[in-house]
């Protein structure tokens, strides 16, 4: 089973990387650009074949290592 | 219109960040984990309302700034 974890900054949290990308795009001449935000995707190959147990394991990974719950939210996609 | 750009390393390209995450998960006691790979997601608010022109603009952004086409692939989601 494959898990895709999408990690994004909570709305309201300042995203300097996103700001830098937005500024660079404007400098390159791109117009009509509003807010830019950057997040992460982590793809994990899992041996687990049970969906519920896989989700539980990946939730635990997010809480303990992958995401910072103070400023980030995460979403898990299993396939 | 909102564009989501998913940028991932091409398969075969070494992903040290992904490796580090995999090693850290193993050290934390998680088992049954295969390959781990890390990618980026960039969310861009666009004033453009025409889908085709928005996609064209975001493609140009990817080619000129967001992705390194030598080692990365990108996928664009518009909504």
JSON list of C-alpha atoms in Angstrom, two decimals, chain A residues 14-67:
[
{"chain": "A", "resi": 14, "resn": "UNK", "atom": "CA", "xyz": [3.30, 33.10, 7.67]},
{"chain": "A", "resi": 15, "resn": "UNK", "atom": "CA", "xyz": [4.84, 31.19, 4.75]},
{"chain": "A", "resi": 16, "resn": "UNK", "atom": "CA", "xyz": [8.16, 32.86, 3.84]},
{"chain": "A", "resi": 17, "resn": "UNK", "atom": "CA", "xyz": [8.97, 30.26, 1.17]},
{"chain": "A", "resi": 18, "resn": "UNK", "atom": "CA", "xyz": [5.65, 30.91, -0.53]},
{"chain": "A", "resi": 19, "resn": "UNK", "atom": "CA", "xyz": [6.24, 34.66, -0.32]},
{"chain": "A", "resi": 20, "resn": "UNK", "atom": "CA", "xyz": [9.68, 34.26, -1.88]},
{"chain": "A", "resi": 21, "resn": "UNK", "atom": "CA", "xyz": [8.24, 32.21, -4.75]},
{"chain": "A", "resi": 22, "resn": "UNK", "atom": "CA", "xyz": [5.52, 34.83, -5.30]},
{"chain": "A", "resi": 23, "resn": "UNK", "atom": "CA", "xyz": [8.09, 37.64, -5.36]},
{"chain": "A", "resi": 24, "resn": "UNK", "atom": "CA", "xyz": [10.33, 35.70, -7.76]},
{"chain": "A", "resi": 25, "resn": "UNK", "atom": "CA", "xyz": [7.41, 35.04, -10.10]},
{"chain": "A", "resi": 26, "resn": "UNK", "atom": "CA", "xyz": [6.50, 38.75, -10.10]},
{"chain": "A", "resi": 27, "resn": "UNK", "atom": "CA", "xyz": [10.13, 39.64, -10.82]},
{"chain": "A", "resi": 28, "resn": "UNK", "atom": "CA", "xyz": [10.12, 37.25, -13.76]},
{"chain": "A", "resi": 29, "resn": "UNK", "atom": "CA", "xyz": [7.19, 39.18, -15.21]},
{"chain": "A", "resi": 30, "resn": "UNK", "atom": "CA", "xyz": [4.28, 36.94, -14.25]},
{"chain": "A", "resi": 31, "resn": "UNK", "atom": "CA", "xyz": [1.22, 39.02, -13.38]},
{"chain": "A", "resi": 32, "resn": "UNK", "atom": "CA", "xyz": [-2.15, 38.38, -11.75]},
{"chain": "A", "resi": 33, "resn": "UNK", "atom": "CA", "xyz": [-0.67, 36.28, -8.97]},
{"chain": "A", "resi": 34, "resn": "UNK", "atom": "CA", "xyz": [-2.19, 36.40, -5.49]},
{"chain": "A", "resi": 35, "resn": "UNK", "atom": "CA", "xyz": [-1.02, 34.41, -2.51]},
{"chain": "A", "resi": 36, "resn": "UNK", "atom": "CA", "xyz": [1.52, 31.62, -3.03]},
{"chain": "A", "resi": 37, "resn": "UNK", "atom": "CA", "xyz": [1.96, 28.90, -0.42]},
{"chain": "A", "resi": 38, "resn": "UNK", "atom": "CA", "xyz": [4.29, 25.94, -0.35]},
{"chain": "A", "resi": 39, "resn": "UNK", "atom": "CA", "xyz": [3.63, 22.57, 1.22]},
{"chain": "A", "resi": 40, "resn": "UNK", "atom": "CA", "xyz": [5.19, 19.11, 1.26]},
{"chain": "A", "resi": 41, "resn": "UNK", "atom": "CA", "xyz": [4.12, 15.71, 0.01]},
{"chain": "A", "resi": 42, "resn": "UNK", "atom": "CA", "xyz": [5.66, 12.61, 1.50]},
{"chain": "A", "resi": 43, "resn": "UNK", "atom": "CA", "xyz": [5.10, 9.29, -0.28]},
{"chain": "A", "resi": 44, "resn": "UNK", "atom": "CA", "xyz": [5.59, 6.18, 1.82]},
{"chain": "A", "resi": 45, "resn": "UNK", "atom": "CA", "xyz": [5.57, 2.59, 0.60]},
{"chain": "A", "resi": 46, "resn": "UNK", "atom": "CA", "xyz": [3.95, 0.43, 3.26]},
{"chain": "A", "resi": 47, "resn": "UNK", "atom": "CA", "xyz": [3.97, -3.35, 3.64]},
{"chain": "A", "resi": 48, "resn": "UNK", "atom": "CA", "xyz": [0.66, -3.14, 5.55]},
{"chain": "A", "resi": 49, "resn": "UNK", "atom": "CA", "xyz": [-2.28, -4.20, 3.37]},
{"chain": "A", "resi": 50, "resn": "UNK", "atom": "CA", "xyz": [-5.11, -3.39, 5.79]},
{"chain": "A", "resi": 51, "resn": "UNK", "atom": "CA", "xyz": [-6.41, 0.11, 5.05]},
{"chain": "A", "resi": 52, "resn": "UNK", "atom": "CA", "xyz": [-7.47, 0.99, 8.59]},
{"chain": "A", "resi": 53, "resn": "UNK", "atom": "CA", "xyz": [-4.22, -0.17, 10.16]},
{"chain": "A", "resi": 54, "resn": "UNK", "atom": "CA", "xyz": [-2.18, 1.58, 7.47]},
{"chain": "A", "resi": 55, "resn": "UNK", "atom": "CA", "xyz": [-4.03, 4.85, 8.13]},
{"chain": "A", "resi": 56, "resn": "UNK", "atom": "CA", "xyz": [-3.48, 4.46, 11.87]},
{"chain": "A", "resi": 57, "resn": "UNK", "atom": "CA", "xyz": [0.26, 3.90, 11.37]},
{"chain": "A", "resi": 58, "resn": "UNK", "atom": "CA", "xyz": [0.61, 6.88, 9.04]},
{"chain": "A", "resi": 59, "resn": "UNK", "atom": "CA", "xyz": [-1.37, 9.08, 11.47]},
{"chain": "A", "resi": 60, "resn": "UNK", "atom": "CA", "xyz": [1.12, 8.09, 14.18]},
{"chain": "A", "resi": 61, "resn": "UNK", "atom": "CA", "xyz": [4.03, 8.92, 11.82]},
{"chain": "A", "resi": 62, "resn": "UNK", "atom": "CA", "xyz": [2.51, 12.35, 11.17]},
{"chain": "A", "resi": 63, "resn": "UNK", "atom": "CA", "xyz": [2.05, 13.08, 14.85]},
{"chain": "A", "resi": 64, "resn": "UNK", "atom": "CA", "xyz": [5.52, 11.95, 15.87]},
{"chain": "A", "resi": 65, "resn": "UNK", "atom": "CA", "xyz": [7.71, 13.04, 12.96]},
{"chain": "A", "resi": 66, "resn": "UNK", "atom": "CA", "xyz": [6.24, 14.23, 9.70]},
{"chain": "A", "resi": 67, "resn": "UNK", "atom": "CA", "xyz": [4.10, 17.23, 10.65]}
]
